[in-house]
Each structure stands twice: as structure tokens, then as C-alpha cells.
Amino acid sequence: MDRSFARITLEQWRAFVAAAQSGSFLQAAERLGKTQSAISHAVRKMEECLGQDLFVVEGRRTRLTHMGRMVLPRARELVGHAAQIERFCTGFDPEAEGEVAIAIDIIFPRPLLFRALSDYARIYPNLSVIVHETALSGAKAMMEDGRISIAIAGQLPTSTIVEPILPVRFLCVAAPGHPLQALPEPTHAVLKEHRQVVLSDSGPRGVDSGWLGSRRRWTVSHIATSIALVCAGEGFAWLPEHAIRDELAAGRLRPLPLAQGARRVVQLHLGYMDHDGDMRQVLDLVGVFRDAVADAEDEDVGPDGGRRPSDDDAGART
């Protein structure tokens, strides 16, 4: 039998979800505007196609079987995606004009940002996007002030609709000739005696992040400056691994073999405010960012387009 095409229709999945949620074929029929016999027939055809019972009928009520309970979350997702596509097609306006303001933390990989902006421009060629590059609490402050519609950052307001989007791995690194590289396993007490290069907070509160125990610090506002200073041997820093892949490969930077805390992870979140006006364009841009990150993961590459590093690679670089 040819199984290369779907044998269960979307209407049948809708019938299954409605029956599962209401607990009866009759109530499912009323919800969908169909007859009870149409719902029961749809479910029976599904069970024949799957070779599995999805419901057990108990009088006027229906109860999901174990397989039915397993299938239900996936079926809900399928029906939900179909509804989203329908809403997209009915409300999509490629001629929409205006602008959308967003804030992106500077540790978010630039290639993913560029991919998302390029994809969004193909959907809305007449819309302008204002990108504010922020650090630490900067995006949170801008969203609280109502200056942006979307943010990707580690810290966002509690009133924001938030979802995790990307973990960013940091490595503690220094130039090959830095004195710390000559030590077999430097401790944090030793680090205090050496200059640390840190990123400043672009928000008004000046929030600290990570280990700031060094007595001597140089604070800069962009990762590129931090990388240049560390490569020049002026200090050590925790830097996003994706941003220093070339420097690591070329030997311009080397991870410090710390006893503890050589690696850390910052979880970035994607957040937006639920408001009217340009909500359609905002939600579409949120979706574009989701897809950009998911596509990079599906391609099994790092966020900067290179091969995804393994723990063995990191060990070799130390």
C-alpha cells in the first residue's frame, strides 16, 4: 500500500480533537456544526487508517484510549497550525507600510539576525525595521518604555510574552601569550590579579552580569572591541563562543583552563508586547526569528553558519 501521502484529512483531525476535548461525539458535532454520525464516521475512518482505537465509547460519553491520549497533543498542534495558516492568508497584507522597532542583544548571532531581516523583507518589502543593539538590561528598559515591539535578550519585563529562543555559550579566553595561559589551572583568586574586559550594560540601571571579581577592568560597549582587546593581550574575558570561532581556530585566542567556571551559558528569550495596531506584522517577525533559529538547528550548523562545535573540539583548543 502506498503510504507516501496523508490518508487522514484535516477535517477528520478536527473531529478527533473536538471529540477528545468535549468528551462526546454529540458535543463535538455541535461545536463543529456537523451531525453526530459525521463525527463518529470520521473517527472510525481514522481508526481504520491508523489500525488503532482512539476512543472507548461508554454510554453517551467517549474516553480516549492510551493511543488516543498519545495522539491528542500532536493533533491539537496540527489543527492549531492549520488555523494559523488560515489566519495568515486572510490577514496578510504585503503592501503594509510603516516601521517595526526591535531590540537585539549584541550576543545574539549576527548571521541569524541578518537571515531573519532578509526573510522578513521578502514578506513585507515596504516595512522598515529599526534595530536597536543592546546589552544586558538595555532591551528590557526599552520594552518597558514602549519604544520597541520585539526584543531578544536575557532579561525581559514580566509583562512580556516570552519564550526561550537560543542559549549562547561563553568561554573564558585570553591571548596565547597572556600570563594566565602559563598557569596549569588558574583559579578565580588568580584572575582577580589580572585585567578583565567586560561589556557595559546599555540599560539605565547598569546591571552586572557574570563574574566581575577582577580588581582591574576595562569596560567596553561592543563585543568586537572586547575581542580585539583580548586578542591584543590586554586582558581576559568571557566571550560568546560563536563570535570568536575564527580567533580560536587561528590560535589568536585560547580558552583558559580554569578549575571551575570556564564555560557558562546565557539563555536568550524572544519577547513581544501584546497590543493592537501593527500586531500582525509583529507576530510575523516573531515567527521569522523562530524559523531562523530553527533552520540553523536543522542544518546542524552553529549560529554563525560554521560547523556546530563539539566538546571534543573545545578540549582540543585548550
PDB file of C-alpha atoms in Angstrom:
ATOM      1  CA  MET A   1       0.000   0.000   0.000  1.00  0.00           C
ATOM      2  CA  ASP A   2       1.291   3.462  -0.920  1.00  0.00           C
ATOM      3  CA  ARG A   3       1.805   5.408   2.328  1.00  0.00           C
ATOM      4  CA  SER A   4       3.582   8.380   0.738  1.00  0.00           C
ATOM      5  CA  PHE A   5       0.556  10.640   1.227  1.00  0.00           C
ATOM      6  CA  ALA A   6      -1.604  11.533   4.198  1.00  0.00           C
ATOM      7  CA  ARG A   7      -4.670   9.318   4.410  1.00  0.00           C
ATOM      8  CA  ILE A   8      -6.339  11.291   7.217  1.00  0.00           C
ATOM      9  CA  THR A   9      -7.855  14.613   6.299  1.00  0.00           C
ATOM     10  CA  LEU A  10      -7.626  17.804   8.312  1.00  0.00           C
ATOM     11  CA  GLU A  11     -11.391  17.666   8.881  1.00  0.00           C
ATOM     12  CA  GLN A  12     -11.008  14.232  10.446  1.00  0.00           C
ATOM     13  CA  TRP A  13      -8.275  15.534  12.756  1.00  0.00           C
ATOM     14  CA  ARG A  14     -10.577  18.419  13.730  1.00  0.00           C
ATOM     15  CA  ALA A  15     -13.334  15.932  14.526  1.00  0.00           C
ATOM     16  CA  PHE A  16     -10.973  13.866  16.674  1.00  0.00           C
ATOM     17  CA  VAL A  17      -9.730  16.908  18.628  1.00  0.00           C
ATOM     18  CA  ALA A  18     -13.260  18.216  19.174  1.00  0.00           C
ATOM     19  CA  ALA A  19     -14.479  14.803  20.394  1.00  0.00           C
ATOM     20  CA  ALA A  20     -11.469  14.422  22.694  1.00  0.00           C
ATOM     21  CA  GLN A  21     -11.911  17.879  24.194  1.00  0.00           C
ATOM     22  CA  SER A  22     -15.686  17.679  24.670  1.00  0.00           C
ATOM     23  CA  GLY A  23     -15.844  14.019  25.719  1.00  0.00           C
ATOM     24  CA  SER A  24     -18.726  13.202  23.399  1.00  0.00           C
ATOM     25  CA  PHE A  25     -19.401  12.861  19.678  1.00  0.00           C
ATOM     26  CA  LEU A  26     -22.650  14.823  20.103  1.00  0.00           C
ATOM     27  CA  GLN A  27     -20.965  17.845  21.681  1.00  0.00           C
ATOM     28  CA  ALA A  28     -18.167  17.664  19.106  1.00  0.00           C
ATOM     29  CA  ALA A  29     -20.788  17.731  16.346  1.00  0.00           C
ATOM     30  CA  GLU A  30     -22.455  20.798  17.878  1.00  0.00           C
ATOM     31  CA  ARG A  31     -19.122  22.573  18.168  1.00  0.00           C
ATOM     32  CA  LEU A  32     -18.193  21.896  14.528  1.00  0.00           C
ATOM     33  CA  GLY A  33     -21.682  22.357  13.089  1.00  0.00           C
ATOM     34  CA  LYS A  34     -21.927  18.752  11.887  1.00  0.00           C
ATOM     35  CA  THR A  35     -24.083  15.729  12.638  1.00  0.00           C
ATOM     36  CA  GLN A  36     -23.161  13.198  15.299  1.00  0.00           C
ATOM     37  CA  SER A  37     -22.994  10.472  12.665  1.00  0.00           C
ATOM     38  CA  ALA A  38     -20.495  12.530  10.633  1.00  0.00           C
ATOM     39  CA  ILE A  39     -18.189  12.836  13.656  1.00  0.00           C
ATOM     40  CA  SER A  40     -18.407   9.153  14.569  1.00  0.00           C
ATOM     41  CA  HIS A  41     -17.834   8.184  10.914  1.00  0.00           C
ATOM     42  CA  ALA A  42     -14.756  10.442  10.726  1.00  0.00           C
ATOM     43  CA  VAL A  43     -13.309   8.895  13.877  1.00  0.00           C
ATOM     44  CA  ARG A  44     -13.991   5.347  12.671  1.00  0.00           C
ATOM     45  CA  LYS A  45     -12.207   6.067   9.362  1.00  0.00           C
ATOM     46  CA  MET A  46      -9.237   7.448  11.306  1.00  0.00           C
ATOM     47  CA  GLU A  47      -9.067   4.326  13.469  1.00  0.00           C
ATOM     48  CA  GLU A  48      -9.171   2.133  10.343  1.00  0.00           C
ATOM     49  CA  CYS A  49      -6.328   4.108   8.753  1.00  0.00           C
ATOM     50  CA  LEU A  50      -4.214   4.022  11.913  1.00  0.00           C
ATOM     51  CA  GLY A  51      -5.031   0.454  12.868  1.00  0.00           C
ATOM     52  CA  GLN A  52      -5.586   1.693  16.420  1.00  0.00           C
ATOM     53  CA  ASP A  53      -8.589   2.505  18.585  1.00  0.00           C
ATOM     54  CA  LEU A  54      -8.637   6.151  19.642  1.00  0.00           C
ATOM     55  CA  PHE A  55     -11.801   6.147  21.765  1.00  0.00           C
ATOM     56  CA  VAL A  56     -13.731   3.847  24.027  1.00  0.00           C
ATOM     57  CA  VAL A  57     -17.489   4.573  23.994  1.00  0.00           C
ATOM     58  CA  GLU A  58     -19.130   4.412  27.404  1.00  0.00           C
ATOM     59  CA  GLY A  59     -22.829   5.159  27.049  1.00  0.00           C
ATOM     60  CA  ARG A  60     -23.155   8.704  25.740  1.00  0.00           C
ATOM     61  CA  ARG A  61     -19.581   9.580  26.668  1.00  0.00           C
ATOM     62  CA  THR A  62     -16.320   8.798  24.948  1.00  0.00           C
ATOM     63  CA  ARG A  63     -12.990   8.174  26.616  1.00  0.00           C
ATOM     64  CA  LEU A  64      -9.597   8.323  24.974  1.00  0.00           C
ATOM     65  CA  THR A  65      -7.578   5.140  24.754  1.00  0.00           C
ATOM     66  CA  HIS A  66      -3.876   5.161  25.586  1.00  0.00           C
ATOM     67  CA  MET A  67      -3.128   5.720  21.885  1.00  0.00           C
ATOM     68  CA  GLY A  68      -5.721   8.493  21.758  1.00  0.00           C
ATOM     69  CA  ARG A  69      -4.024  10.277  24.650  1.00  0.00           C
ATOM     70  CA  MET A  70      -0.675   9.921  22.885  1.00  0.00           C
ATOM     71  CA  VAL A  71      -2.046  11.345  19.639  1.00  0.00           C
ATOM     72  CA  LEU A  72      -4.089  14.229  21.075  1.00  0.00           C
ATOM     73  CA  PRO A  73      -1.254  16.765  21.728  1.00  0.00           C
ATOM     74  CA  ARG A  74       0.097  16.264  18.209  1.00  0.00           C
ATOM     75  CA  ALA A  75      -3.360  16.525  16.705  1.00  0.00           C
ATOM     76  CA  ARG A  76      -4.046  19.764  18.595  1.00  0.00           C
ATOM     77  CA  GLU A  77      -0.777  21.164  17.279  1.00  0.00           C
ATOM     78  CA  LEU A  78      -1.667  20.152  13.713  1.00  0.00           C
ATOM     79  CA  VAL A  79      -5.117  21.744  13.887  1.00  0.00           C
ATOM     80  CA  GLY A  80      -3.651  24.855  15.530  1.00  0.00           C
ATOM     81  CA  HIS A  81      -1.037  25.261  12.807  1.00  0.00           C
ATOM     82  CA  ALA A  82      -3.714  24.940  10.148  1.00  0.00           C
ATOM     83  CA  ALA A  83      -5.741  27.687  11.837  1.00  0.00           C
ATOM     84  CA  GLN A  84      -2.649  29.903  11.998  1.00  0.00           C
ATOM     85  CA  ILE A  85      -2.044  29.425   8.277  1.00  0.00           C
ATOM     86  CA  GLU A  86      -5.644  30.340   7.526  1.00  0.00           C
ATOM     87  CA  ARG A  87      -5.403  33.492   9.641  1.00  0.00           C
ATOM     88  CA  PHE A  88      -2.130  34.389   7.967  1.00  0.00           C
ATOM     89  CA  CYS A  89      -3.587  34.067   4.475  1.00  0.00           C
ATOM     90  CA  THR A  90      -6.737  36.038   5.273  1.00  0.00           C
ATOM     91  CA  GLY A  91      -4.964  38.876   7.114  1.00  0.00           C
ATOM     92  CA  PHE A  92      -1.670  39.101   5.238  1.00  0.00           C
ATOM     93  CA  ASP A  93      -1.022  42.455   3.579  1.00  0.00           C
ATOM     94  CA  PRO A  94       2.256  42.544   1.605  1.00  0.00           C
ATOM     95  CA  GLU A  95       1.696  46.250   0.889  1.00  0.00           C
ATOM     96  CA  ALA A  96       1.736  47.169   4.588  1.00  0.00           C
ATOM     97  CA  GLU A  97       3.887  50.211   5.321  1.00  0.00           C
ATOM     98  CA  GLY A  98       5.337  51.788   8.431  1.00  0.00           C
ATOM     99  CA  GLU A  99       8.040  50.538  10.776  1.00  0.00           C
ATOM    100  CA  VAL A 100       8.669  48.000  13.499  1.00  0.00           C
ATOM    101  CA  ALA A 101      11.227  48.725  16.232  1.00  0.00           C
ATOM    102  CA  ILE A 102      13.109  45.844  17.832  1.00  0.00           C
ATOM    103  CA  ALA A 103      15.951  45.410  20.336  1.00  0.00           C
ATOM    104  CA  ILE A 104      18.504  42.637  19.864  1.00  0.00           C
ATOM    105  CA  ASP A 105      21.128  41.776  22.462  1.00  0.00           C
ATOM    106  CA  ILE A 106      24.613  42.043  20.973  1.00  0.00           C
ATOM    107  CA  ILE A 107      25.375  38.435  21.930  1.00  0.00           C
ATOM    108  CA  PHE A 108      22.660  37.191  19.536  1.00  0.00           C
ATOM    109  CA  PRO A 109      24.496  35.792  16.480  1.00  0.00           C
ATOM    110  CA  ARG A 110      24.628  38.344  13.665  1.00  0.00           C
ATOM    111  CA  PRO A 111      24.096  35.745  10.878  1.00  0.00           C
ATOM    112  CA  LEU A 112      20.761  34.766  12.436  1.00  0.00           C
ATOM    113  CA  LEU A 113      19.738  38.413  12.679  1.00  0.00           C
ATOM    114  CA  PHE A 114      20.672  39.007   9.048  1.00  0.00           C
ATOM    115  CA  ARG A 115      18.771  35.911   7.936  1.00  0.00           C
ATOM    116  CA  ALA A 116      15.653  36.967   9.826  1.00  0.00           C
ATOM    117  CA  LEU A 117      15.725  40.525   8.463  1.00  0.00           C
ATOM    118  CA  SER A 118      16.239  39.276   4.911  1.00  0.00           C
ATOM    119  CA  ASP A 119      13.329  36.815   5.189  1.00  0.00           C
ATOM    120  CA  TYR A 120      11.097  39.496   6.703  1.00  0.00           C
ATOM    121  CA  ALA A 121      11.919  41.914   3.889  1.00  0.00           C
ATOM    122  CA  ARG A 122      10.664  39.363   1.387  1.00  0.00           C
ATOM    123  CA  ILE A 123       7.350  39.133   3.274  1.00  0.00           C
ATOM    124  CA  TYR A 124       6.940  42.874   3.916  1.00  0.00           C
ATOM    125  CA  PRO A 125       9.059  44.744   1.350  1.00  0.00           C
ATOM    126  CA  ASN A 126       7.561  48.138   2.276  1.00  0.00           C
ATOM    127  CA  LEU A 127       8.030  47.879   6.047  1.00  0.00           C
ATOM    128  CA  SER A 128      11.017  49.457   7.793  1.00  0.00           C
ATOM    129  CA  VAL A 129      12.699  47.721  10.726  1.00  0.00           C
ATOM    130  CA  ILE A 130      14.607  49.726  13.337  1.00  0.00           C
ATOM    131  CA  VAL A 131      17.159  47.509  15.094  1.00  0.00           C
ATOM    132  CA  HIS A 132      18.457  48.682  18.481  1.00  0.00           C
ATOM    133  CA  GLU A 133      21.546  46.737  19.535  1.00  0.00           C
ATOM    134  CA  THR A 134      21.512  46.398  23.315  1.00  0.00           C
ATOM    135  CA  ALA A 135      23.356  44.657  26.146  1.00  0.00           C
ATOM    136  CA  LEU A 136      22.187  43.128  29.420  1.00  0.00           C
ATOM    137  CA  SER A 137      19.133  45.125  30.657  1.00  0.00           C
ATOM    138  CA  GLY A 138      19.001  47.507  27.676  1.00  0.00           C
ATOM    139  CA  ALA A 139      16.271  45.636  25.790  1.00  0.00           C
ATOM    140  CA  LYS A 140      14.197  45.260  28.960  1.00  0.00           C
ATOM    141  CA  ALA A 141      14.315  49.021  29.600  1.00  0.00           C
ATOM    142  CA  MET A 142      13.321  49.847  26.018  1.00  0.00           C
ATOM    143  CA  MET A 143      10.379  47.447  26.152  1.00  0.00           C
ATOM    144  CA  GLU A 144       9.218  48.868  29.484  1.00  0.00           C
ATOM    145  CA  ASP A 145       9.317  52.352  27.941  1.00  0.00           C
ATOM    146  CA  GLY A 146       7.249  51.187  24.972  1.00  0.00           C
ATOM    147  CA  ARG A 147       9.955  52.073  22.448  1.00  0.00           C
ATOM    148  CA  ILE A 148      10.103  48.621  20.847  1.00  0.00           C
ATOM    149  CA  SER A 149       7.689  45.868  19.876  1.00  0.00           C
ATOM    150  CA  ILE A 150      10.040  42.858  19.915  1.00  0.00           C
ATOM    151  CA  ALA A 151      13.171  42.020  21.887  1.00  0.00           C
ATOM    152  CA  ILE A 152      15.708  39.225  22.041  1.00  0.00           C
ATOM    153  CA  ALA A 153      17.613  39.371  25.312  1.00  0.00           C
ATOM    154  CA  GLY A 154      18.405  37.539  28.509  1.00  0.00           C
ATOM    155  CA  GLN A 155      16.273  39.890  30.614  1.00  0.00           C
ATOM    156  CA  LEU A 156      12.752  40.987  29.633  1.00  0.00           C
ATOM    157  CA  PRO A 157       9.811  42.544  31.535  1.00  0.00           C
ATOM    158  CA  THR A 158       7.441  40.175  33.303  1.00  0.00           C
ATOM    159  CA  SER A 159       4.556  41.703  31.339  1.00  0.00           C
ATOM    160  CA  THR A 160       6.123  40.498  28.073  1.00  0.00           C
ATOM    161  CA  ILE A 161       5.021  37.394  26.204  1.00  0.00           C
ATOM    162  CA  VAL A 162       8.297  35.468  26.387  1.00  0.00           C
ATOM    163  CA  GLU A 163       9.696  32.232  25.013  1.00  0.00           C
ATOM    164  CA  PRO A 164      13.260  30.843  25.071  1.00  0.00           C
ATOM    165  CA  ILE A 165      14.899  31.134  21.674  1.00  0.00           C
ATOM    166  CA  LEU A 166      18.638  30.439  21.922  1.00  0.00           C
ATOM    167  CA  PRO A 167      21.252  29.502  24.538  1.00  0.00           C
ATOM    168  CA  VAL A 168      24.561  31.321  23.964  1.00  0.00           C
ATOM    169  CA  ARG A 169      27.705  29.598  25.208  1.00  0.00           C
ATOM    170  CA  PHE A 170      30.527  31.711  26.627  1.00  0.00           C
ATOM    171  CA  LEU A 171      34.189  30.742  27.029  1.00  0.00           C
ATOM    172  CA  CYS A 172      36.763  32.365  29.292  1.00  0.00           C
ATOM    173  CA  VAL A 173      39.618  33.199  26.922  1.00  0.00           C
ATOM    174  CA  ALA A 174      42.886  35.104  26.648  1.00  0.00           C
ATOM    175  CA  ALA A 175      45.607  35.531  24.055  1.00  0.00           C
ATOM    176  CA  PRO A 176      48.177  32.699  23.799  1.00  0.00           C
ATOM    177  CA  GLY A 177      50.924  34.894  25.289  1.00  0.00           C
ATOM    178  CA  HIS A 178      48.886  36.125  28.235  1.00  0.00           C
ATOM    179  CA  PRO A 179      50.437  35.238  31.647  1.00  0.00           C
ATOM    180  CA  LEU A 180      47.302  33.302  32.644  1.00  0.00           C
ATOM    181  CA  GLN A 181      47.928  30.820  29.831  1.00  0.00           C
ATOM    182  CA  ALA A 182      51.174  29.724  31.509  1.00  0.00           C
ATOM    183  CA  LEU A 183      49.292  28.543  34.603  1.00  0.00           C
ATOM    184  CA  PRO A 184      48.089  24.922  34.644  1.00  0.00           C
ATOM    185  CA  GLU A 185      44.720  25.637  36.295  1.00  0.00           C
ATOM    186  CA  PRO A 186      44.190  29.293  37.259  1.00  0.00           C
ATOM    187  CA  THR A 187      41.634  29.944  39.987  1.00  0.00           C
ATOM    188  CA  HIS A 188      39.281  32.879  40.363  1.00  0.00           C
ATOM    189  CA  ALA A 189      41.563  34.213  43.087  1.00  0.00           C
ATOM    190  CA  VAL A 190      44.338  34.393  40.464  1.00  0.00           C
ATOM    191  CA  LEU A 191      42.004  36.034  37.948  1.00  0.00           C
ATOM    192  CA  LYS A 192      41.459  38.911  40.372  1.00  0.00           C
ATOM    193  CA  GLU A 193      45.059  39.991  39.816  1.00  0.00           C
ATOM    194  CA  HIS A 194      44.638  40.340  36.043  1.00  0.00           C
ATOM    195  CA  ARG A 195      42.649  42.748  33.877  1.00  0.00           C
ATOM    196  CA  GLN A 196      39.187  41.628  32.802  1.00  0.00           C
ATOM    197  CA  VAL A 197      37.479  43.024  29.702  1.00  0.00           C
ATOM    198  CA  VAL A 198      33.711  43.304  30.242  1.00  0.00           C
ATOM    199  CA  LEU A 199      30.682  44.529  28.329  1.00  0.00           C
ATOM    200  CA  SER A 200      28.776  47.523  29.665  1.00  0.00           C
ATOM    201  CA  ASP A 201      25.048  47.487  30.308  1.00  0.00           C
ATOM    202  CA  SER A 202      23.150  49.581  27.771  1.00  0.00           C
ATOM    203  CA  GLY A 203      20.225  49.964  30.174  1.00  0.00           C
ATOM    204  CA  PRO A 204      19.876  52.811  32.672  1.00  0.00           C
ATOM    205  CA  ARG A 205      20.246  50.588  35.732  1.00  0.00           C
ATOM    206  CA  GLY A 206      23.772  49.369  34.979  1.00  0.00           C
ATOM    207  CA  VAL A 207      23.024  45.708  35.724  1.00  0.00           C
ATOM    208  CA  ASP A 208      26.054  43.466  36.263  1.00  0.00           C
ATOM    209  CA  SER A 209      26.331  40.048  34.650  1.00  0.00           C
ATOM    210  CA  GLY A 210      28.711  37.164  35.135  1.00  0.00           C
ATOM    211  CA  TRP A 211      31.879  37.173  37.220  1.00  0.00           C
ATOM    212  CA  LEU A 212      33.244  40.655  37.854  1.00  0.00           C
ATOM    213  CA  GLY A 213      35.781  39.851  40.533  1.00  0.00           C
ATOM    214  CA  SER A 214      38.842  41.348  38.863  1.00  0.00           C
ATOM    215  CA  ARG A 215      40.238  44.427  40.589  1.00  0.00           C
ATOM    216  CA  ARG A 216      41.161  45.873  37.187  1.00  0.00           C
ATOM    217  CA  ARG A 217      38.507  46.046  34.478  1.00  0.00           C
ATOM    218  CA  TRP A 218      38.167  47.635  31.081  1.00  0.00           C
ATOM    219  CA  THR A 219      34.512  48.122  30.194  1.00  0.00           C
ATOM    220  CA  VAL A 220      33.525  48.391  26.528  1.00  0.00           C
ATOM    221  CA  SER A 221      30.192  48.643  24.764  1.00  0.00           C
ATOM    222  CA  HIS A 222      30.595  46.111  21.958  1.00  0.00           C
ATOM    223  CA  ILE A 223      31.810  42.548  21.563  1.00  0.00           C
ATOM    224  CA  ALA A 224      34.094  43.435  18.639  1.00  0.00           C
ATOM    225  CA  THR A 225      36.056  45.817  20.876  1.00  0.00           C
ATOM    226  CA  SER A 226      36.294  43.214  23.614  1.00  0.00           C
ATOM    227  CA  ILE A 227      37.584  40.591  21.177  1.00  0.00           C
ATOM    228  CA  ALA A 228      40.212  42.979  19.783  1.00  0.00           C
ATOM    229  CA  LEU A 229      41.487  43.904  23.249  1.00  0.00           C
ATOM    230  CA  VAL A 230      41.722  40.297  24.395  1.00  0.00           C
ATOM    231  CA  CYS A 231      43.465  39.244  21.161  1.00  0.00           C
ATOM    232  CA  ALA A 232      45.978  42.047  21.773  1.00  0.00           C
ATOM    233  CA  GLY A 233      46.811  40.517  25.148  1.00  0.00           C
ATOM    234  CA  GLU A 234      45.286  43.343  27.187  1.00  0.00           C
ATOM    235  CA  GLY A 235      43.158  41.102  29.382  1.00  0.00           C
ATOM    236  CA  PHE A 236      40.905  38.072  29.626  1.00  0.00           C
ATOM    237  CA  ALA A 237      37.164  37.847  29.055  1.00  0.00           C
ATOM    238  CA  TRP A 238      34.179  35.543  28.841  1.00  0.00           C
ATOM    239  CA  LEU A 239      33.102  35.839  25.198  1.00  0.00           C
ATOM    240  CA  PRO A 240      30.362  34.191  23.113  1.00  0.00           C
ATOM    241  CA  GLU A 241      31.848  31.086  21.516  1.00  0.00           C
ATOM    242  CA  HIS A 242      30.108  31.735  18.205  1.00  0.00           C
ATOM    243  CA  ALA A 243      31.696  35.213  18.000  1.00  0.00           C
ATOM    244  CA  ILE A 244      35.292  34.012  18.478  1.00  0.00           C
ATOM    245  CA  ARG A 245      35.294  30.822  16.407  1.00  0.00           C
ATOM    246  CA  ASP A 246      37.723  32.257  13.860  1.00  0.00           C
ATOM    247  CA  GLU A 247      40.047  33.556  16.585  1.00  0.00           C
ATOM    248  CA  LEU A 248      40.038  30.159  18.300  1.00  0.00           C
ATOM    249  CA  ALA A 249      40.706  28.299  15.060  1.00  0.00           C
ATOM    250  CA  ALA A 250      43.553  30.650  14.122  1.00  0.00           C
ATOM    251  CA  GLY A 251      45.088  30.458  17.600  1.00  0.00           C
ATOM    252  CA  ARG A 252      44.664  34.159  18.335  1.00  0.00           C
ATOM    253  CA  LEU A 253      42.617  33.228  21.395  1.00  0.00           C
ATOM    254  CA  ARG A 254      42.771  30.207  23.664  1.00  0.00           C
ATOM    255  CA  PRO A 255      40.355  29.082  26.406  1.00  0.00           C
ATOM    256  CA  LEU A 256      41.746  29.436  29.914  1.00  0.00           C
ATOM    257  CA  PRO A 257      41.928  26.065  31.703  1.00  0.00           C
ATOM    258  CA  LEU A 258      40.076  27.278  34.780  1.00  0.00           C
ATOM    259  CA  ALA A 259      39.403  24.855  37.577  1.00  0.00           C
ATOM    260  CA  GLN A 260      35.770  25.998  37.581  1.00  0.00           C
ATOM    261  CA  GLY A 261      33.543  28.288  35.556  1.00  0.00           C
ATOM    262  CA  ALA A 262      35.473  28.278  32.273  1.00  0.00           C
ATOM    263  CA  ARG A 263      32.144  27.941  30.452  1.00  0.00           C
ATOM    264  CA  ARG A 264      28.785  29.499  31.062  1.00  0.00           C
ATOM    265  CA  VAL A 265      25.523  29.746  29.176  1.00  0.00           C
ATOM    266  CA  VAL A 266      23.218  32.755  28.762  1.00  0.00           C
ATOM    267  CA  GLN A 267      19.685  31.864  27.738  1.00  0.00           C
ATOM    268  CA  LEU A 268      18.261  34.420  25.315  1.00  0.00           C
ATOM    269  CA  HIS A 269      14.498  34.912  25.159  1.00  0.00           C
ATOM    270  CA  LEU A 270      12.253  36.236  22.426  1.00  0.00           C
ATOM    271  CA  GLY A 271       9.606  38.584  23.748  1.00  0.00           C
ATOM    272  CA  TYR A 272       6.903  40.889  22.433  1.00  0.00           C
ATOM    273  CA  MET A 273       4.130  43.069  23.781  1.00  0.00           C
ATOM    274  CA  ASP A 274       0.533  42.086  23.103  1.00  0.00           C
ATOM    275  CA  HIS A 275      -1.070  45.198  21.660  1.00  0.00           C
ATOM    276  CA  ASP A 276      -3.178  46.290  18.700  1.00  0.00           C
ATOM    277  CA  GLY A 277      -2.066  48.326  15.713  1.00  0.00           C
ATOM    278  CA  ASP A 278       0.813  46.584  13.959  1.00  0.00           C
ATOM    279  CA  MET A 279       0.295  43.296  15.861  1.00  0.00           C
ATOM    280  CA  ARG A 280       0.077  41.265  12.668  1.00  0.00           C
ATOM    281  CA  GLN A 281       3.443  42.479  11.412  1.00  0.00           C
ATOM    282  CA  VAL A 282       4.956  41.974  14.891  1.00  0.00           C
ATOM    283  CA  LEU A 283       3.777  38.364  15.123  1.00  0.00           C
ATOM    284  CA  ASP A 284       5.084  37.621  11.645  1.00  0.00           C
ATOM    285  CA  LEU A 285       8.506  38.990  12.616  1.00  0.00           C
ATOM    286  CA  VAL A 286       8.446  36.857  15.776  1.00  0.00           C
ATOM    287  CA  GLY A 287       7.778  33.850  13.556  1.00  0.00           C
ATOM    288  CA  VAL A 288      10.629  34.773  11.231  1.00  0.00           C
ATOM    289  CA  PHE A 289      13.089  34.844  14.154  1.00  0.00           C
ATOM    290  CA  ARG A 290      11.816  31.477  15.364  1.00  0.00           C
ATOM    291  CA  ASP A 291      12.298  29.996  11.909  1.00  0.00           C
ATOM    292  CA  ALA A 292      15.796  31.442  11.508  1.00  0.00           C
ATOM    293  CA  VAL A 293      16.973  29.762  14.712  1.00  0.00           C
ATOM    294  CA  ALA A 294      15.138  26.504  13.965  1.00  0.00           C
ATOM    295  CA  ASP A 295      16.588  26.358  10.433  1.00  0.00           C
ATOM    296  CA  ALA A 296      20.130  26.751  11.782  1.00  0.00           C
ATOM    297  CA  GLU A 297      19.497  23.901  14.222  1.00  0.00           C
ATOM    298  CA  ASP A 298      18.014  21.687  11.481  1.00  0.00           C
ATOM    299  CA  GLU A 299      21.028  22.327   9.277  1.00  0.00           C
ATOM    300  CA  ASP A 300      23.254  21.148  12.191  1.00  0.00           C
ATOM    301  CA  VAL A 301      25.453  24.191  11.969  1.00  0.00           C
ATOM    302  CA  GLY A 302      26.454  26.757  14.521  1.00  0.00           C
ATOM    303  CA  PRO A 303      24.575  30.064  14.708  1.00  0.00           C
ATOM    304  CA  ASP A 304      27.312  31.781  12.692  1.00  0.00           C
ATOM    305  CA  GLY A 305      26.995  29.314   9.828  1.00  0.00           C
ATOM    306  CA  GLY A 306      30.016  27.175  10.733  1.00  0.00           C
ATOM    307  CA  ARG A 307      30.006  23.542  11.798  1.00  0.00           C
ATOM    308  CA  ARG A 308      28.460  23.109  15.212  1.00  0.00           C
ATOM    309  CA  PRO A 309      31.351  22.699  17.697  1.00  0.00           C
ATOM    310  CA  SER A 310      31.632  19.613  19.864  1.00  0.00           C
ATOM    311  CA  ASP A 311      33.031  19.205  23.331  1.00  0.00           C
ATOM    312  CA  ASP A 312      35.985  17.391  21.775  1.00  0.00           C
ATOM    313  CA  ASP A 313      36.735  20.475  19.687  1.00  0.00           C
ATOM    314  CA  ALA A 314      36.744  22.668  22.789  1.00  0.00           C
ATOM    315  CA  GLY A 315      39.024  20.259  24.582  1.00  0.00           C
ATOM    316  CA  ALA A 316      41.459  20.271  21.701  1.00  0.00           C
ATOM    317  CA  ARG A 317      41.606  24.059  21.720  1.00  0.00           C
ATOM    318  CA  THR A 318      42.570  24.167  25.386  1.00  0.00           C
TER     319      THR A 318
END
